[in-house]
């Protein structure tokens, strides 16, 4: 007979929380060990006893009404802020990860040649950047593949953007892009 | 274009309210008092509603929610160490369900109720941390690994508690007649 496993292992066995392989190994041990069979039987009885309790006890109607009222008040009191900031708050980690990936790709690709600046070009460039950053957030929201990196950040801003990307903060990145837009507008 | 998206809020409310009975089931057996359990159920769900933005979809929703409930009960127990309700002799729900008079129950239901009373009595005899593990598993339907995350204890400790508690339950609750 093989050595008996620790009693805690039988808890996982009785509760059905073991992967197939260890479960089969323990089942083989059980075939030849009365003491462990008794152990598993007791644990199964303990688990079965719990099933006698009402898993979803009926709640008083007044209590549920109060709860729903309080939740509605809490919903009404939720602060308002722009949707894009909400997306950053909710999916900032995904946007930051996508941005880091984009940066890695940009650094490995040949830098696109930027034509000499023309009057009015900065404004258009900044707006494109903001649009691209928002697109990044949308992409993160939908779990889709990001856009080709070379469209996102013009080479002239690469150093500042690299620093922001290093900081791994999508909110900061967006603020930066928006502030650039304002400054040049 | 506002953070307060009504559709999101409605969906979150529905999702949370659906868990109210289970949260209450856990809390009433942790604090041993119906009124307190009702208050704490509301507190738990409101806290969860306010904290919804911090909930990461890749985590397990039930583990997140039951951790909030468990912490609410722990906080309450810490704040009120001398409350008589701590004796857990107070009214637990299955003893006297207000909505269905026992006389009208079919025999099967009465037998079930009788057994449930024995289970309740056995649960009360368990040390609080051992009982907590069984309750989190039963009401939260959490795996022991998730219970370890909820309680902040090593998995081995949680399994040792479960082992002790289940053996005790088997000893105190007679086998169900088939």
XYZ file of C-alpha atoms in Angstrom:
363
model
C 0.000 0.000 0.000
C 1.289 3.499 -0.847
C 1.809 6.050 1.915
C -1.412 7.920 2.876
C -1.701 11.458 1.493
C -2.127 14.429 3.855
C -5.712 14.809 5.136
C -5.970 18.222 3.428
C -5.587 16.515 0.059
C -8.744 14.553 0.753
C -10.637 17.821 1.227
C -9.781 18.775 -2.352
C -10.641 15.262 -3.496
C -14.031 15.183 -1.760
C -14.841 18.677 -3.002
C -13.968 17.713 -6.590
C -11.266 20.352 -6.884
C -8.407 18.205 -8.086
C -7.132 17.916 -11.622
C -7.619 14.602 -13.359
C -4.159 13.159 -12.753
C -3.870 13.653 -8.957
C -7.519 12.668 -8.615
C -6.846 9.341 -10.324
C -3.748 8.768 -8.175
C -5.779 9.334 -4.995
C -8.593 7.118 -6.277
C -6.060 4.327 -6.771
C -4.849 4.788 -3.194
C -8.421 4.656 -1.906
C -8.959 1.217 -3.418
C -6.472 -0.238 -0.967
C -6.846 1.968 2.134
C -9.802 1.653 4.506
C -8.675 4.551 6.707
C -8.592 6.985 3.799
C -11.938 5.699 2.510
C -13.451 6.520 5.922
C -11.805 9.926 5.775
C -13.309 10.725 2.375
C -16.720 9.421 3.436
C -16.739 11.746 6.480
C -15.684 14.761 4.427
C -18.342 14.022 1.813
C -20.949 13.774 4.583
C -19.842 17.130 5.949
C -20.191 18.702 2.505
C -23.561 17.052 2.000
C -24.807 18.349 5.361
C -24.198 21.914 4.217
C -26.562 21.313 1.305
C -29.461 21.224 3.792
C -29.173 24.972 4.232
C -31.138 27.313 2.035
C -28.494 28.651 -0.313
C -30.602 31.648 -1.245
C -32.707 32.530 1.816
C -35.793 34.613 1.119
C -35.164 38.240 2.038
C -37.732 40.598 3.471
C -39.372 42.691 0.755
C -38.791 45.865 2.774
C -35.093 45.129 2.962
C -34.840 44.577 -0.797
C -36.822 47.757 -1.475
C -34.478 49.740 0.756
C -31.448 48.201 -0.921
C -32.701 49.014 -4.416
C -33.529 52.564 -3.339
C -30.057 53.054 -1.855
C -28.421 51.680 -4.993
C -30.453 54.064 -7.164
C -29.354 56.989 -4.993
C -25.734 55.827 -5.229
C -26.084 55.563 -9.019
C -27.539 59.061 -9.244
C -24.682 60.417 -7.140
C -21.947 58.897 -9.231
C -19.674 61.712 -10.392
C -19.840 62.685 -14.030
C -16.774 63.039 -16.209
C -15.967 62.679 -19.871
C -16.428 59.241 -21.342
C -12.845 59.132 -22.571
C -11.567 59.622 -18.995
C -13.874 56.833 -17.875
C -12.344 54.601 -20.492
C -8.862 55.548 -19.319
C -9.837 54.809 -15.706
C -11.357 51.497 -16.629
C -9.024 50.299 -19.340
C -5.963 52.436 -18.658
C -3.877 49.366 -17.949
C -4.822 47.896 -21.325
C -4.207 51.183 -23.135
C -0.825 51.523 -21.416
C 0.098 47.979 -22.414
C -0.968 48.673 -26.006
C 1.025 51.922 -25.994
C 4.149 50.145 -24.733
C 3.724 47.554 -27.471
C 3.325 50.310 -30.045
C 6.451 52.053 -28.750
C 8.423 48.826 -28.988
C 7.311 48.414 -32.591
C 8.073 52.046 -33.417
C 11.609 51.745 -32.051
C 12.238 48.694 -34.220
C 10.867 50.195 -37.405
C 12.712 52.629 -39.674
C 11.711 56.160 -38.735
C 9.394 57.713 -41.324
C 10.750 60.855 -42.949
C 8.818 63.913 -41.833
C 8.378 66.691 -44.378
C 9.417 70.203 -43.340
C 6.812 71.855 -41.151
C 4.351 74.047 -42.933
C 2.265 76.726 -41.219
C -0.804 75.089 -39.698
C 0.680 71.605 -39.780
C 1.252 71.375 -35.998
C -2.396 71.906 -35.283
C -3.408 69.175 -37.697
C -0.671 66.897 -36.343
C -1.802 67.356 -32.733
C -5.384 66.660 -33.565
C -4.305 63.522 -35.354
C -2.391 62.455 -32.263
C -5.362 62.997 -29.991
C -7.585 61.112 -32.410
C -5.010 58.326 -32.558
C -4.758 58.149 -28.756
C -8.542 57.993 -28.479
C -8.533 55.284 -31.127
C -6.011 53.414 -28.995
C -8.399 53.550 -26.075
C -11.263 52.352 -28.272
C -9.097 49.538 -29.511
C -8.224 48.606 -25.933
C -11.923 48.755 -25.055
C -12.861 46.389 -27.869
C -9.886 44.121 -27.419
C -9.041 44.566 -31.112
C -5.580 44.775 -32.690
C -4.040 48.263 -32.462
C -3.553 50.414 -35.538
C -0.167 50.415 -37.311
C 2.192 52.283 -34.988
C 3.720 54.679 -37.483
C 0.401 56.572 -37.748
C 0.234 57.329 -34.058
C 3.229 59.389 -32.983
C 5.203 61.616 -35.364
C 8.963 61.199 -35.012
C 9.497 64.767 -33.762
C 7.737 63.946 -30.483
C 9.386 60.607 -29.996
C 11.564 61.514 -26.982
C 8.776 62.997 -24.912
C 6.445 60.212 -25.876
C 9.046 57.602 -25.023
C 9.380 59.098 -21.568
C 5.623 59.051 -21.056
C 5.369 55.526 -22.346
C 8.116 54.498 -19.963
C 6.021 55.891 -17.136
C 3.336 53.449 -18.268
C 0.469 55.820 -17.546
C -2.178 56.109 -20.249
C -3.945 58.976 -18.445
C -0.769 61.046 -18.374
C -0.141 60.265 -22.010
C -3.580 61.447 -23.017
C -3.266 64.619 -20.888
C 0.039 65.324 -22.597
C -1.409 64.913 -26.063
C -4.379 67.106 -25.194
C -2.161 69.809 -23.660
C 0.006 69.814 -26.781
C -3.119 70.294 -28.818
C -4.181 73.257 -26.663
C -0.759 74.896 -26.626
C -0.460 74.844 -30.336
C -4.040 75.754 -30.992
C -20.841 61.460 -22.447
C -20.757 60.932 -18.687
C -19.158 58.487 -16.280
C -22.598 57.737 -14.899
C -23.751 55.511 -17.682
C -27.326 54.555 -16.811
C -27.141 51.283 -18.698
C -23.965 50.271 -16.838
C -25.478 51.267 -13.505
C -28.660 49.290 -14.118
C -26.687 46.230 -15.108
C -24.419 46.530 -12.057
C -27.421 46.976 -9.760
C -29.140 43.896 -11.160
C -25.967 41.851 -10.860
C -25.420 42.862 -7.241
C -29.023 42.510 -6.087
C -29.061 38.953 -7.457
C -26.375 38.101 -4.892
C -28.184 39.680 -1.941
C -29.688 36.403 -0.604
C -26.352 34.567 -0.632
C -24.513 37.494 0.906
C -27.168 37.641 3.599
C -26.877 33.863 4.163
C -23.146 34.262 4.784
C -23.448 37.365 6.942
C -26.253 36.184 9.193
C -24.129 33.193 10.145
C -21.057 35.317 10.652
C -22.651 37.955 12.869
C -25.518 35.858 14.272
C -28.142 38.579 14.040
C -30.728 39.159 11.321
C -31.016 42.933 11.552
C -27.255 43.381 11.506
C -26.932 40.922 8.632
C -29.516 42.875 6.635
C -27.660 46.133 7.272
C -24.336 44.564 6.367
C -25.800 43.023 3.206
C -26.855 46.477 2.086
C -23.491 47.939 3.096
C -21.655 45.227 1.162
C -23.623 45.738 -2.023
C -23.353 49.522 -1.817
C -19.601 49.286 -1.269
C -19.345 46.936 -4.232
C -21.455 49.257 -6.384
C -19.241 52.231 -5.525
C -16.105 50.176 -6.099
C -17.251 48.625 -9.371
C -14.678 50.626 -11.310
C -11.864 48.989 -9.397
C -13.165 45.517 -10.181
C -11.001 43.918 -12.862
C -13.017 41.733 -15.223
C -10.271 39.120 -15.255
C -10.764 38.510 -11.523
C -13.507 36.341 -10.126
C -16.552 38.447 -9.439
C -17.901 36.253 -6.650
C -14.563 36.144 -4.830
C -14.347 39.944 -5.053
C -17.903 40.398 -3.777
C -17.626 37.875 -0.951
C -14.368 39.411 0.185
C -16.170 42.722 0.602
C -18.945 40.960 2.556
C -16.517 39.047 4.732
C -14.563 42.219 5.497
C -17.773 44.068 6.351
C -18.660 41.348 8.864
C -15.130 41.303 10.284
C -15.194 45.088 10.697
C -18.527 44.890 12.470
C -17.325 42.123 14.777
C -14.196 44.116 15.632
C -16.188 47.237 16.390
C -18.668 45.418 18.620
C -16.643 42.893 20.597
C -19.039 42.838 23.532
C -22.350 42.519 21.681
C -24.486 39.643 22.988
C -25.251 38.613 19.375
C -21.719 37.282 19.183
C -22.885 34.222 21.005
C -24.570 33.296 17.726
C -27.693 32.221 19.558
C -29.714 34.813 17.768
C -32.323 34.101 15.156
C -30.884 32.442 12.108
C -33.217 32.435 9.141
C -33.982 28.760 8.617
C -35.245 28.377 12.158
C -38.344 30.475 11.716
C -38.975 31.463 8.124
C -41.583 34.181 8.394
C -43.011 33.661 4.929
C -44.144 30.022 5.216
C -45.933 28.756 8.332
C -44.512 25.357 9.374
C -48.006 23.790 9.637
C -48.479 24.070 5.899
C -45.171 22.408 4.986
C -45.283 19.012 3.359
C -43.627 16.218 5.317
C -40.558 16.245 3.096
C -40.067 19.950 3.735
C -40.449 19.421 7.484
C -37.777 16.727 7.430
C -35.551 19.021 5.428
C -36.193 21.805 7.934
C -35.361 19.518 10.828
C -32.090 18.514 9.267
C -31.306 22.138 8.455
C -31.783 22.974 12.141
C -29.246 20.300 13.052
C -26.821 21.701 10.517
C -27.349 25.186 11.959
C -26.655 23.888 15.461
C -23.528 22.079 14.284
C -22.253 25.174 12.487
C -22.589 27.207 15.659
C -20.296 24.809 17.440
C -17.452 25.345 15.005
C -14.694 27.853 15.710
C -15.481 31.058 13.778
C -12.560 30.806 11.287
C -13.438 27.173 10.451
C -17.100 28.054 10.052
C -16.171 30.977 7.821
C -14.388 28.663 5.365
C -17.452 26.422 5.029
C -19.772 29.399 4.636
C -17.618 31.017 1.952
C -17.538 27.755 0.085
C -21.270 27.156 0.377
C -22.721 30.624 -0.207
C -19.994 31.959 -2.477
C -19.478 28.615 -4.237
C -15.798 29.464 -4.087
C -12.984 27.004 -4.636
C -10.638 26.626 -1.647
C -7.953 28.419 -3.598
C -10.256 31.447 -3.942
C -11.227 31.235 -0.277
C -7.529 31.511 0.575
C -7.410 34.739 -1.441
C -10.553 36.066 0.224
C -9.310 35.383 3.761
C -5.659 36.180 3.032
C -4.547 32.855 4.504
C -2.314 30.217 2.931
C -4.185 27.485 1.058
C -2.844 24.875 3.511
C -4.412 26.731 6.442
C -7.743 27.008 4.651
C -7.721 23.293 3.816
C -6.835 22.392 7.411
C -9.772 24.499 8.622
C -12.091 22.892 6.069
C -10.922 19.429 7.066
C -11.596 20.053 10.759
C -14.946 21.686 10.078
C -16.228 19.012 7.694
C -15.254 16.181 10.048
C -17.066 17.942 12.862
C -20.158 18.462 10.716
C -20.168 14.779 9.771
C -19.936 13.881 13.441
C -22.699 16.242 14.599
C -25.203 15.893 11.773
C -26.699 12.429 11.391
C -26.593 10.871 7.959
C -29.612 11.726 5.827
C -32.089 8.863 5.433
C -32.541 7.959 1.805
